Short mmCIF file of C-alpha atoms in Angstrom, two decimals:
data_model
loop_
_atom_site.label_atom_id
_atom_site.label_comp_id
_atom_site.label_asym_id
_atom_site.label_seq_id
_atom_site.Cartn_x
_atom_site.Cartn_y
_atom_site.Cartn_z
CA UNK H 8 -7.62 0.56 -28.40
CA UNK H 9 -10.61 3.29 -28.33
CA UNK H 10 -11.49 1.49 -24.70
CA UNK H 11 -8.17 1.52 -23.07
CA UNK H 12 -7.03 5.20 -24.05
CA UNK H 13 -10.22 6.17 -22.68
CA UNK H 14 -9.02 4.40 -19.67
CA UNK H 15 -6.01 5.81 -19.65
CA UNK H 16 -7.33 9.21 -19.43
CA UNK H 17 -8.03 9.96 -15.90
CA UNK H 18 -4.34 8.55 -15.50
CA UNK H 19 -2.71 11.19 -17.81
CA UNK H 20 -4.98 13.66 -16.51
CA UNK H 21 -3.60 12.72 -12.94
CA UNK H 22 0.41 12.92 -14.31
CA UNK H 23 -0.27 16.06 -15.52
CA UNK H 24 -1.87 18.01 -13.24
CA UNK H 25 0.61 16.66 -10.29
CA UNK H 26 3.95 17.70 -12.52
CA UNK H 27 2.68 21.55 -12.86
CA UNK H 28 1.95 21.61 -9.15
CA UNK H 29 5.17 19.97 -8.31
CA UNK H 30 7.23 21.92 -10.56
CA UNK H 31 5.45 24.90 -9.11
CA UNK H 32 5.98 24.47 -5.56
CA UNK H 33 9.70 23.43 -6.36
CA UNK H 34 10.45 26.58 -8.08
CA UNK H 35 8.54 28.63 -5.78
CA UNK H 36 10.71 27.34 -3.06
CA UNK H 37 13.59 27.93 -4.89
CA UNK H 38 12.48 31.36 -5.37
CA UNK H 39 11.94 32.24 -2.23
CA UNK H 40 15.64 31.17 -1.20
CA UNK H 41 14.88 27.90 0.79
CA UNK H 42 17.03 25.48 -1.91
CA UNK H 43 20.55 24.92 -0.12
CA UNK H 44 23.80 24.38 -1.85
CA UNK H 45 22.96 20.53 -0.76
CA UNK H 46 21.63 19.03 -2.80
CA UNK H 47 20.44 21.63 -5.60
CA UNK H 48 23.46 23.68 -6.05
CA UNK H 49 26.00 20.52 -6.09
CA UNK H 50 23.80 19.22 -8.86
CA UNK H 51 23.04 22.22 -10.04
CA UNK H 52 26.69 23.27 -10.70
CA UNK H 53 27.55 19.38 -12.01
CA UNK H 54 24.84 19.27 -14.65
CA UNK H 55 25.99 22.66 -15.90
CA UNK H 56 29.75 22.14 -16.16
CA UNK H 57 28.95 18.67 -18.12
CA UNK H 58 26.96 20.63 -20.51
CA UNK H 59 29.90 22.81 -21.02
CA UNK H 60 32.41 20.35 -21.54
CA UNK H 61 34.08 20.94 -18.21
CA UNK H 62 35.15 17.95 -15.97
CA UNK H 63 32.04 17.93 -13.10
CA UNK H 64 33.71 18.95 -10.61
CA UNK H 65 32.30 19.89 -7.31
CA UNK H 66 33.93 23.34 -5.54
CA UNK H 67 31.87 22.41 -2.65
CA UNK H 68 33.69 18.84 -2.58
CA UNK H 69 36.47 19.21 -4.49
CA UNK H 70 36.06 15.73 -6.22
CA UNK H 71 34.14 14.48 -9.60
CA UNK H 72 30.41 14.46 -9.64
CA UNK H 73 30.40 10.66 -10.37
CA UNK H 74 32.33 10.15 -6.99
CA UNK H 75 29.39 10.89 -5.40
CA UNK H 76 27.20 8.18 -5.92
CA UNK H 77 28.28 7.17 -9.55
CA UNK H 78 25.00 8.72 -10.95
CA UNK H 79 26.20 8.54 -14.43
CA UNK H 80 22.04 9.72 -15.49
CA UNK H 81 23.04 13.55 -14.51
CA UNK H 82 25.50 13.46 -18.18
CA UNK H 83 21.96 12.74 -20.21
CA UNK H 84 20.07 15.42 -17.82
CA UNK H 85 22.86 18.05 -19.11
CA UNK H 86 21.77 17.79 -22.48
CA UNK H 87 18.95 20.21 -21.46
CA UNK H 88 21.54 22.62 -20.54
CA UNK H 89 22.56 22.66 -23.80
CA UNK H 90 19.02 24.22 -24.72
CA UNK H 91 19.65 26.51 -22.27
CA UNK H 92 21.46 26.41 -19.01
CA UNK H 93 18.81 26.78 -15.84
CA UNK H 94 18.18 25.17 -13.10
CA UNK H 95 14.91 24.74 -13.58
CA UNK H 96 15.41 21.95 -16.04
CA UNK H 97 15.93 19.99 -12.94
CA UNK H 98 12.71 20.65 -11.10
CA UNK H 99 11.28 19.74 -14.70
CA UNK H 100 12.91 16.57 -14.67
CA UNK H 101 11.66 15.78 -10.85
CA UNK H 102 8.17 17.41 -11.70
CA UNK H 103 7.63 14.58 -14.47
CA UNK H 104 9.89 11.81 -13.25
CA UNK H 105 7.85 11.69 -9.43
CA UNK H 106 4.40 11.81 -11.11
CA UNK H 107 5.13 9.26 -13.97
CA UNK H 108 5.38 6.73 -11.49
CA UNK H 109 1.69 6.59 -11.58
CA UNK H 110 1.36 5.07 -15.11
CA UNK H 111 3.14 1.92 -14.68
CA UNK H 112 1.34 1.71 -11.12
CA UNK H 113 -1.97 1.97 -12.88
CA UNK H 114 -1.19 -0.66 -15.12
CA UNK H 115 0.33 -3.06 -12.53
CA UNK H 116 -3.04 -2.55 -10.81
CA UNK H 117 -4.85 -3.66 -13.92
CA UNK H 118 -2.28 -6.51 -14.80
CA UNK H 119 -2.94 -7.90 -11.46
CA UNK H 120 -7.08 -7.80 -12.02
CA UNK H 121 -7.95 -5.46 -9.95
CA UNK H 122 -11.00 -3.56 -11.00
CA UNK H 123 -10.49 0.14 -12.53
CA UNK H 124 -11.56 2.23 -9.86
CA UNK H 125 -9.28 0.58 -7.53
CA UNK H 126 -6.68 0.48 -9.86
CA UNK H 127 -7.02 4.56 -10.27
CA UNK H 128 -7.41 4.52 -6.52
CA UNK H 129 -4.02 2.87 -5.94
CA UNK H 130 -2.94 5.19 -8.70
CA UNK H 131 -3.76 7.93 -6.76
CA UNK H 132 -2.57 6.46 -3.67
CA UNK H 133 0.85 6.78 -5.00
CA UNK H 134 0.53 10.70 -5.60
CA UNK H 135 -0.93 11.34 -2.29
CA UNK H 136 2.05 9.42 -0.61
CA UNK H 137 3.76 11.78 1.21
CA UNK H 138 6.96 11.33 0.22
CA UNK H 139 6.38 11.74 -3.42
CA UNK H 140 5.25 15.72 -2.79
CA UNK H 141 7.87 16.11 0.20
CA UNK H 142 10.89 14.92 -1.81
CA UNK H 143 10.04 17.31 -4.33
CA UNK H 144 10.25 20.18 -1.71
CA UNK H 145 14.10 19.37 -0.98
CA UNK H 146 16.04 20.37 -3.67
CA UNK H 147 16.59 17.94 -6.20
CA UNK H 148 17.90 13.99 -6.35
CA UNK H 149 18.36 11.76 -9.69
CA UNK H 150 16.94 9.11 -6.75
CA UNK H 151 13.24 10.15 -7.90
CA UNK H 152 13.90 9.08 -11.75
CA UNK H 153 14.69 5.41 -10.37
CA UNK H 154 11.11 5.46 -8.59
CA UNK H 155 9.16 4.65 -12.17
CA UNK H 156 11.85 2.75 -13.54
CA UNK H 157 11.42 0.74 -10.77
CA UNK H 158 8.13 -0.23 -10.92
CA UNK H 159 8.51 -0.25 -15.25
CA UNK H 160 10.83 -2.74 -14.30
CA UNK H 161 8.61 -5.18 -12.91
CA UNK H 162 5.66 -4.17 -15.16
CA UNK H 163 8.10 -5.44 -17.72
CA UNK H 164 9.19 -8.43 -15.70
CA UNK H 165 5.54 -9.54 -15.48
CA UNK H 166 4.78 -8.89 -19.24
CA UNK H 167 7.89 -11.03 -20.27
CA UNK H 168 9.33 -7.66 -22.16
CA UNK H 169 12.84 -8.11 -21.66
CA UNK H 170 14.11 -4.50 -23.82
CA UNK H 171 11.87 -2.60 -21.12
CA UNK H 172 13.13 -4.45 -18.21
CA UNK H 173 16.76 -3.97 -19.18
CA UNK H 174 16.12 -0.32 -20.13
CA UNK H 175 14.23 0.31 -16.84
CA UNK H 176 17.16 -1.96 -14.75
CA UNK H 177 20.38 0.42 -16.34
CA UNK H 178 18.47 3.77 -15.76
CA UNK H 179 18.28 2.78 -11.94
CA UNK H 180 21.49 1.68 -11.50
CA UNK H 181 22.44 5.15 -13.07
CA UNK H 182 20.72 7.48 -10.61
CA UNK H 183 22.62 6.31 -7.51
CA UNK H 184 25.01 3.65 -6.75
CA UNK H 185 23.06 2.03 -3.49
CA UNK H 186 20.28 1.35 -5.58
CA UNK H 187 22.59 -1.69 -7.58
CA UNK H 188 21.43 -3.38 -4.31
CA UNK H 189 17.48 -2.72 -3.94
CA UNK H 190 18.20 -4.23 -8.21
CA UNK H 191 19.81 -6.99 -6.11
CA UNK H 192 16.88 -7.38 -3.85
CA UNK H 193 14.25 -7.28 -6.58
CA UNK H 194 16.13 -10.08 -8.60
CA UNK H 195 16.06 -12.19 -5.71
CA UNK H 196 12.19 -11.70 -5.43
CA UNK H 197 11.52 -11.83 -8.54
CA UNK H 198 13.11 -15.22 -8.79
CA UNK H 199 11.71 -17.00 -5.90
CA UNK H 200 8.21 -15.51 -5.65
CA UNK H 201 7.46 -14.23 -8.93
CA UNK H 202 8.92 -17.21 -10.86
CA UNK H 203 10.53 -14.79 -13.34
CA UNK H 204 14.22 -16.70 -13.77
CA UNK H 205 15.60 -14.92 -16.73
CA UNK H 206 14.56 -10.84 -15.50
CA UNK H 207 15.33 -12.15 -11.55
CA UNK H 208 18.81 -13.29 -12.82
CA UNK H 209 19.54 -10.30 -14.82
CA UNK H 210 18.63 -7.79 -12.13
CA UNK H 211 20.46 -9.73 -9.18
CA UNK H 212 23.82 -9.96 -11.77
CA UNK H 213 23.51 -6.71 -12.59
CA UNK H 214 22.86 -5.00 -9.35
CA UNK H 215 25.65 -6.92 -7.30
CA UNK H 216 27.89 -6.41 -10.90
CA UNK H 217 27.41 -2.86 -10.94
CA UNK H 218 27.73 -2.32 -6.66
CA UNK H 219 31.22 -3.70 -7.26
CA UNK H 220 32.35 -1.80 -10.53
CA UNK H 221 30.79 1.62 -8.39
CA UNK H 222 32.54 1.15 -4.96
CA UNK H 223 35.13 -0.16 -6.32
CA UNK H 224 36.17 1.14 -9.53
CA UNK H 225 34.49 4.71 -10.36
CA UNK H 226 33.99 6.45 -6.99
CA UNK H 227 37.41 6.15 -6.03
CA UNK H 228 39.16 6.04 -9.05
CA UNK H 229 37.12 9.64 -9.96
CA UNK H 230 37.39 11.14 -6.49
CA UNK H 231 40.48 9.16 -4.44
CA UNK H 232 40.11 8.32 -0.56
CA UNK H 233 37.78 11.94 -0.13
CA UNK H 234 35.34 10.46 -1.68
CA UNK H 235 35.20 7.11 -0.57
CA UNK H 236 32.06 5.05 0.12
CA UNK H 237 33.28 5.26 3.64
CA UNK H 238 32.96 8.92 3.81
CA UNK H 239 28.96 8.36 5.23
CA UNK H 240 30.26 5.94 7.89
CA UNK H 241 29.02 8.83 10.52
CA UNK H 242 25.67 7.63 9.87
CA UNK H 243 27.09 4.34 11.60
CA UNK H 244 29.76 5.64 13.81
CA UNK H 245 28.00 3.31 16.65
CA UNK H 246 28.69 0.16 15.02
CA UNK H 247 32.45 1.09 14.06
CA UNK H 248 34.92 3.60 12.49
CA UNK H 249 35.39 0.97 9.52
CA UNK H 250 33.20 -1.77 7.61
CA UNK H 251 35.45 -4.34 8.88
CA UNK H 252 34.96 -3.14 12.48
CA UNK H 253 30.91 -2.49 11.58
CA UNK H 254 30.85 -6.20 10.17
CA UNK H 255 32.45 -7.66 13.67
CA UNK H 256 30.16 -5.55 15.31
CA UNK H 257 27.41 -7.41 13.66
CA UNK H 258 28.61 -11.00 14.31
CA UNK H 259 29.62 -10.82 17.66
CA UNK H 260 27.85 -7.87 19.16
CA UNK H 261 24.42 -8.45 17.66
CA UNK H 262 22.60 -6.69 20.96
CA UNK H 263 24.24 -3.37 20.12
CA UNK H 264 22.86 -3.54 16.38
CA UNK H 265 19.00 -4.70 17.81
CA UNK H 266 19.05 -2.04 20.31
CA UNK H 267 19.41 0.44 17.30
CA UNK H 268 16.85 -1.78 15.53
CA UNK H 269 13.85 -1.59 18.23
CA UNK H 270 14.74 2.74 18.87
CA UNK H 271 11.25 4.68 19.38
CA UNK H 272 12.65 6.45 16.23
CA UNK H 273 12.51 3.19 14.01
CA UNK H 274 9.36 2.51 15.40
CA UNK H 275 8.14 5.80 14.79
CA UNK H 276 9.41 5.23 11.25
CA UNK H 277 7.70 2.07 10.29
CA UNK H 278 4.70 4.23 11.26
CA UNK H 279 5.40 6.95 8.73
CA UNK H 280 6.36 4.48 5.88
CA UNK H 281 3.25 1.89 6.40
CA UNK H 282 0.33 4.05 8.18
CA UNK H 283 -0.50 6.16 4.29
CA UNK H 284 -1.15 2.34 2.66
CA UNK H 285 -1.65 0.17 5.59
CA UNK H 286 -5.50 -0.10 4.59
CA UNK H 287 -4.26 -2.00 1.72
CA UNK H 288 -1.95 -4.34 3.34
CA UNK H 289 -2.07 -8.15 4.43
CA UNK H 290 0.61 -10.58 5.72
CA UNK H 291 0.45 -12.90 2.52
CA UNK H 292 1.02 -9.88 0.50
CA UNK H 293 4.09 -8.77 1.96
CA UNK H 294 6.09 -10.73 -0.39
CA UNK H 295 7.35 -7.80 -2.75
CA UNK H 296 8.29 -5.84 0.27
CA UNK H 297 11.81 -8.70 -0.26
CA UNK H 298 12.95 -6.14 -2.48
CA UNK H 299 12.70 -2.82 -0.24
CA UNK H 300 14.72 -4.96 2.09
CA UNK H 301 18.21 -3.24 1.42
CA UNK H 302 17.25 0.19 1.98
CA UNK H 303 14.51 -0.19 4.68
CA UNK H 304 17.70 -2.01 6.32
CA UNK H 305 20.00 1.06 5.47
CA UNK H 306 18.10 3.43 7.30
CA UNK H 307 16.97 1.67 10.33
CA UNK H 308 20.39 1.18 11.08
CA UNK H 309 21.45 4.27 10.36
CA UNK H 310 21.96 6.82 12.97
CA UNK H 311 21.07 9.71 10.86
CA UNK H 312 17.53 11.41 11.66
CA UNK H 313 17.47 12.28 7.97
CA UNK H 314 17.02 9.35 6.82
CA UNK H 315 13.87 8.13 9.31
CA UNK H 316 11.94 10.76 7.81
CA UNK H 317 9.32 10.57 4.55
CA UNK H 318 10.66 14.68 4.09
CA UNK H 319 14.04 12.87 2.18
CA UNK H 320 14.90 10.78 -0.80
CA UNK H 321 15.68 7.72 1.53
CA UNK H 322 12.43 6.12 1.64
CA UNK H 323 12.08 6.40 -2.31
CA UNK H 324 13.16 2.82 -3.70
CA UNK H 325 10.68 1.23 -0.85
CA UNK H 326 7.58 2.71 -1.68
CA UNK H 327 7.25 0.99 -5.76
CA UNK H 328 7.30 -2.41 -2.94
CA UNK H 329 5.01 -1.24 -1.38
CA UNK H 330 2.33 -0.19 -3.69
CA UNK H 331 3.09 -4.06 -4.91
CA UNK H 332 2.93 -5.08 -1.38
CA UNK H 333 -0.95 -3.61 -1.74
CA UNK H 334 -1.63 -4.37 -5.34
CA UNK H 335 -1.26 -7.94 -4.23
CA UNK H 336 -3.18 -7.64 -1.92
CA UNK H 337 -6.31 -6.16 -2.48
CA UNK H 338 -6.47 -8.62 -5.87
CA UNK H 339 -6.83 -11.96 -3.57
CA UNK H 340 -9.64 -9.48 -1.88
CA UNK H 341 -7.47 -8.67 1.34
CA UNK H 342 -7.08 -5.58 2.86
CA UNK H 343 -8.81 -3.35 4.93
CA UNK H 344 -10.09 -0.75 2.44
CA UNK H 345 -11.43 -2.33 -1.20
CA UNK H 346 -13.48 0.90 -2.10
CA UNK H 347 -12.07 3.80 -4.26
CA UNK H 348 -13.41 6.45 -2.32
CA UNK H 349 -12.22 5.31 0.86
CA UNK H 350 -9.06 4.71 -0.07
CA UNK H 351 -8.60 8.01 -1.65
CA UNK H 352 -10.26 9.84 1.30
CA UNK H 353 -7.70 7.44 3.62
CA UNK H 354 -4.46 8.44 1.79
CA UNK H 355 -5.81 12.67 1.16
CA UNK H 356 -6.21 12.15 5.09
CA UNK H 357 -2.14 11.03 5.66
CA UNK H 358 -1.02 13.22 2.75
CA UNK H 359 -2.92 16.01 4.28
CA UNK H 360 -1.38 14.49 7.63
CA UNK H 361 2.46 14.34 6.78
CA UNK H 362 2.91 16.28 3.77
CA UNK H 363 5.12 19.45 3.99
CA UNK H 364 3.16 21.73 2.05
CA UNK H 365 2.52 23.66 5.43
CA UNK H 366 6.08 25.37 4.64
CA UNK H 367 4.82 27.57 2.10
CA UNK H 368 3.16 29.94 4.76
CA UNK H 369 5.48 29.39 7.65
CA UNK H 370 9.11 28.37 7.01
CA UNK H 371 9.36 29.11 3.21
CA UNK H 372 8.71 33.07 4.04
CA UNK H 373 11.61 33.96 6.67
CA UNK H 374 13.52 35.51 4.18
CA UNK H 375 10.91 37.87 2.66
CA UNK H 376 12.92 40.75 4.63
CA UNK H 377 15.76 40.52 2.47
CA UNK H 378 14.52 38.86 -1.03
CA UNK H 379 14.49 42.09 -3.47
CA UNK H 380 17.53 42.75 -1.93
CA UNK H 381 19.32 39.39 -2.56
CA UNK H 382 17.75 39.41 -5.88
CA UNK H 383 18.96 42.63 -6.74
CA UNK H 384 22.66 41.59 -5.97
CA UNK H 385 22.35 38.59 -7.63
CA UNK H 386 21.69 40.67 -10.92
CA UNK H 387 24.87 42.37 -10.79
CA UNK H 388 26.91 39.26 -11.00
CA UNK H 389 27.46 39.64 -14.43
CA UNK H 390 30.36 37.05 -15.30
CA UNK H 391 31.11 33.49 -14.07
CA UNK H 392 34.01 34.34 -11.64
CA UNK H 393 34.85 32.37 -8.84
CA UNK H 394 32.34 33.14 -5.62
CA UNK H 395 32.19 33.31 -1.90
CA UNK H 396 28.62 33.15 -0.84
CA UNK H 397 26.15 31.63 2.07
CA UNK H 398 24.51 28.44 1.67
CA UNK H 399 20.86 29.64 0.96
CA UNK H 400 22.56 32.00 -2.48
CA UNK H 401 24.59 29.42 -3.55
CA UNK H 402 21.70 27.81 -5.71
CA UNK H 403 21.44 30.66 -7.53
CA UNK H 404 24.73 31.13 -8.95
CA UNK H 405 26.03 28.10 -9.54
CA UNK H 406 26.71 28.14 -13.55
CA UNK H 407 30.85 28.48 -12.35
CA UNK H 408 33.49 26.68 -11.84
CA UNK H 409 34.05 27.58 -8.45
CA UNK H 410 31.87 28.42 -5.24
CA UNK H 411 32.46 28.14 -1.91
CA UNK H 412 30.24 28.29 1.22
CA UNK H 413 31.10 30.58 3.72
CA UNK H 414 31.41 29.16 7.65
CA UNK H 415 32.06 30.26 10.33
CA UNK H 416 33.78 27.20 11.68
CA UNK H 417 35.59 26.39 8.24
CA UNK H 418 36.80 30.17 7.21
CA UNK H 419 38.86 30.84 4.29
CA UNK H 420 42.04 32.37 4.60
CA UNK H 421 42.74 33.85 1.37
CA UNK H 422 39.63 35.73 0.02
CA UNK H 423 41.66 37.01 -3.02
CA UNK H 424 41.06 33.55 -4.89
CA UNK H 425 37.16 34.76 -5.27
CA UNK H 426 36.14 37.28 -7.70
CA UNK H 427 32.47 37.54 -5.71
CA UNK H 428 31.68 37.25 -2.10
CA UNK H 429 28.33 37.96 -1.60
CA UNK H 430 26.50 37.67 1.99
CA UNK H 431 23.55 37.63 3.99
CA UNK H 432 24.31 39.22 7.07
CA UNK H 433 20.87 38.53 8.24
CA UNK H 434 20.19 35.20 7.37
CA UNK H 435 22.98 33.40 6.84
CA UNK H 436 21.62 29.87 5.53
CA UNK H 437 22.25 26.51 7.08
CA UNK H 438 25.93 26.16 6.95
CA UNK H 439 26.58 29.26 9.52
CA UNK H 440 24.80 30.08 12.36
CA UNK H 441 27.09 32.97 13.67
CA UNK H 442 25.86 36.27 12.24
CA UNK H 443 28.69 37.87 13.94
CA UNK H 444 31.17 36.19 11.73
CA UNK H 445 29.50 37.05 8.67
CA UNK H 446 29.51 41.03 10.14
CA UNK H 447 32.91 40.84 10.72
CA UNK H 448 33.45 39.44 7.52
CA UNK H 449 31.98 42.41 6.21
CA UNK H 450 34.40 44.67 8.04
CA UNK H 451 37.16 42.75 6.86
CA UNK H 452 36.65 43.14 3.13
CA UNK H 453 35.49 47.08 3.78
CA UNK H 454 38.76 47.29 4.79
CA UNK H 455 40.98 45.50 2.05
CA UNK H 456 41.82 47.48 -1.09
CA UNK H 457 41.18 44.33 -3.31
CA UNK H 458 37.34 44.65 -3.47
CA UNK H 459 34.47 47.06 -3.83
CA UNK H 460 31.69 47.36 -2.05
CA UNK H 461 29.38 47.09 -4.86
CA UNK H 462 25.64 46.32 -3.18
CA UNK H 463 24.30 47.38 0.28
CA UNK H 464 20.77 47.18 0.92
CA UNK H 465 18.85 45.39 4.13
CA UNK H 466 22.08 43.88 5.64
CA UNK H 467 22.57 42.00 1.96
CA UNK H 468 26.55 42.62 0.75
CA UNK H 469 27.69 42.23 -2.50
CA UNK H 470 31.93 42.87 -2.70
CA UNK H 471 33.66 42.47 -6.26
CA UNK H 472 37.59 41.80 -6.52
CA UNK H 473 38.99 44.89 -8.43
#
C-alpha cells in the first residue's frame, strides 16, 4: 500500500498543481471580461435558478436548460450554489474535473504494463494536450466532467468493477446528450476488441437507450420545436434542411458528403487532433480509436469551423481514445517515442505549439480601457431585476431571471420590460458589432422619462427603470 501511494504521488502532485492554474487562468479571463453569455452565462444563469428552486429557464433561449442537450449533471452542480451562489463554482468544477482525468490515465498506463515513468509520461501527456488547457479558456461545458468518466469507465471495464463502470457510464450520459452515442461506440469496442460482453452490452444499451429517451422525449417535451435537435442542422445545411433529406443525401449523393470529408480543413484537423500523441501511435493500436468514431464523424462533417478546432469542447470525448490508442501501443513496444523525457519534451513542444495561453497578453487585455468602469457599474446593480446588457457583461450578472443581449440586428422594441440596461459603448462584445447602434441606444433611453442615467464613465452606461 506504502509502495503504490508513493507512486501515486507525483500523480496527485500533477492534479493539483494543473486545477489551481486552470482555475486561475479561467477566472482571470473571466475577470478581465472575455467570458461571453455563450456558454458561461447560459450555464451560469441555469445552475443558479436550479439552486433557487426556479424552473432553468434560459432568457437568452427562452426554453428549459435540459432542452439543450439534456445535461441533467448541471441539477447536482447547483448544489454548490446553495453554499453560495458564484460563478466560480463552475470554473472549480472544470479546474478539477479536466485535470482528474489524469488519475485513471495513470492507472490505465500501469494496468496495461507499461513501466512507471512512461506511465507518468502518458499521464502528463494528457495535461499538456492542448485541448485540455484551451477548453478551459472558453467559458465553461459539463462536456469536460464526461472526459474522466470516460476513461474511469474503461478502467472499470478492464478491472471487471461493474458499480464504477455504471457510475462512470450515467455521469456521461448526463453531461450532454451526443455523448449517449460515443457510450454507444465504446460498447461496441469494448465488446469486439476488448472481450468485455457484460460492460460492452451495458454501455451500447444504454447509450442508444438514453439517445432515444433525450431526442425524443426530454428535449422536446422541455423546450417544444425551438429547441429541437434539429435546431444545429446549420452545421449541415450542405447535406440538407432536414435529417431525412441529410440521410438521402448520404445514400445517393455520397460524392457531396466525401468532398466535405477530404476539405484542407479536415485535413488540417486530423493534424491538430493526432500530431500532440502521434509519437505514441501505431496501426495495430488504433483499435480504441472505434469508440471516438461518433464524434470524430460529427465534426468532420460538420460545416462549422468551431468544431475543427482543439480551442472547443468538440474534440473532448476523442482524446480518452486516444490516450488508449497510445497506451496500447507503446505496451506491445510500438511507437515512435518509448522514453519519458522525450515524450514529455514532444507534447510541452505541441502544448507550447497550440495552446491558447498566448491570449493572456494579447486578446484577453482589449478591454483594460473600460474595466474599472464596467466594474464599477456592475456594483450598483443592487437587486435581481430583469437586464438589458452586451454579450461580454452578461456573465457577470446572471443570478436573474431574465437577461437579454442587446443586437443590433435583433433590437428590442419595448425597453420598459428591463429594470437594467447596461452598455458598452466601446466594446460591445461578440453579439454586436455596430457601435453606432449601441450610441444611439444611448440617446434613446437619455431621452425617455422611464430611466435614469445612473453611471457614465469611459463610454460605459448604466440606465435604471424608475
Amino acid at each position: 500500500m506504502g509502495k503504490k501511494l508513493n507512486q501515486l504521488a507525483p500523480v496527485s502532485w500533477m492534479i493539483g498543481v494543473s486545477a489551481l492554474i486552470l482555475f486561475a487562468c479561467s477566472s482571470s479571463r473571466h475577470e478581465l471580461f472575455q467570458s461571453g453569455a455563450w456558454d458561461l452565462g447560459f450555464f451560469d444563469q441555469a445552475v443558479y435558478l436550479i439552486s433557487q428552486g426556479k424552473p432553468p429557464i434560459s432568457s437568452f433561449v427562452g426554453f428549459h436548460v435540459l432542452a439543450d442537450h439534456a445535461a441533467w449533471i448541471l441539477y447536482p452542480l447547483a448544489l454548490l450554489y446553495k453554499i453560495y451562489p458564484t460563478v466560480y463554482w463552475l470554473f472549480a468544477v472544470q479546474a478539477i474535473a479536466l485535470p482528474l482525468g489524469t488519475l485513471p490515465t495513470w492507472y490505465l498506463a500501469r494496468q496495461a504494463g507499461l513501466k512507471e515513468s512512461q506511465a507518468i509520461a502518458v499521464a502528463t501527456a494528457y495535461l499538456l494536450y492542448p485541448v485540455i488547457f484551451n477548453i478551459n479558456l472558453f467559458d465553461f461545458h459539463p462536456d469536460v466532467i464526461a472526459v474522466p468518466a470516460l476513461l474511469a469507465a474503461v478502467l472499470a471495464a478492464r478491472g471487471g468493477n461493474i458499480w464504477l463502470f455504471c457510475g462512470s457510464i450515467f455521469i456521461i450520459l448526463g453531461c450532454k446528450a451526443v455523448f449517449s452515442l460515443s457510450v454507444a461506440a465504446m460498447g461496441i469496442w469494448l465488446l469486439i476488441f476488448e472481450k468485455r460482453r457484460l460492460c460492452g452490452a451495458i454501455a451500447l444499451l444504454s447509450g442508444l437507450a438514453w439517445f432515444a429517451i433525450a431526442t425524443k422525449g426530454i428535449i422536446p417535451y422541455f423546450g417544444g420545436s425551438a429547441a429541437s435537435v434539429e435546431r444545429h442542422i446549420y452545421r449541415y445545411s450542405y447535406l440538407g434542411k432536414s435529417f431525412p433529406e441529410m440521410a438521402q443525401t448520404f445514400l445517393f449523393k455520397p460524392g457531396i458528403v466525401l468532398e466535405k470529408l477530404l476539405s484542407f480543413d479536415n485535413l488540417s484537423y486530423l493534424i491538430l487532433l493526432f500530431v500532440p500523441v502521434i509519437w505514441g501511435l501505431s496501426l495495430p493500436a488504433m483499435t480504441p480509436l472505434v469508440a471516438a468514431i461518433p464524434p470524430l464523424a460529427i465534426n468532420l462533417i460538420a460545416d462549422y469551423q468551431h468544431q475543427k478546432d482543439l480551442v472547443f469542447q468538440y474534440s473532448l470525448p476523442i482524446l480518452p481514445f486516444l490516450l488508449l490508442a497510445v497506451i496500447k501501443s507503446l505496451a506491445a513496444g510500438k511507437g515512435l517515442l518509448q522514453n519519458k523525457r522525450a515524450i514529455i519534451l514532444w507534447s510541452l513542444v505541441a502544448f507550447l505549439s497550440l495552446g491558447k495561453y498566448g491570449f493572456f497578453w494579447t486578446k484577453y487585455l482589449s478591454y483594460l480601457d473600460t474595466w474599472q468602469a464596467t466594474r464599477d457599474a456592475i456594483a450598483q446593480i443592487q437587486t435581481t431585476g430583469s437586464i438589458y446588457t452586451t454579450d461580454i457583461i452578461a456573465p457577470h450578472v446572471t443570478h436573474r431571471q431574465t437577461i437579454k443581449l442587446i443586437d443590433a440586428n435583433s433590437p428590442i422594441k419595448d425597453l420598459i420590460e428591463f429594470d437594467y440596461v447596461l452598455l458598452n459603448v466601446r466594446h460591445t462584445g461578440l453579439w454586436s458589432y455596430q457601435p453606432e447602434f449601441s450610441a444611439s441606444l444611448v440617446q434613446q433611453l437619455k431621452n425617455r422619462s422611464e430611466f435614469k442615467l445612473s453611471y457614465q464613465r469611459d463610454d460605459v452606461y448604466l440606465f435604471i427603470k424608475n
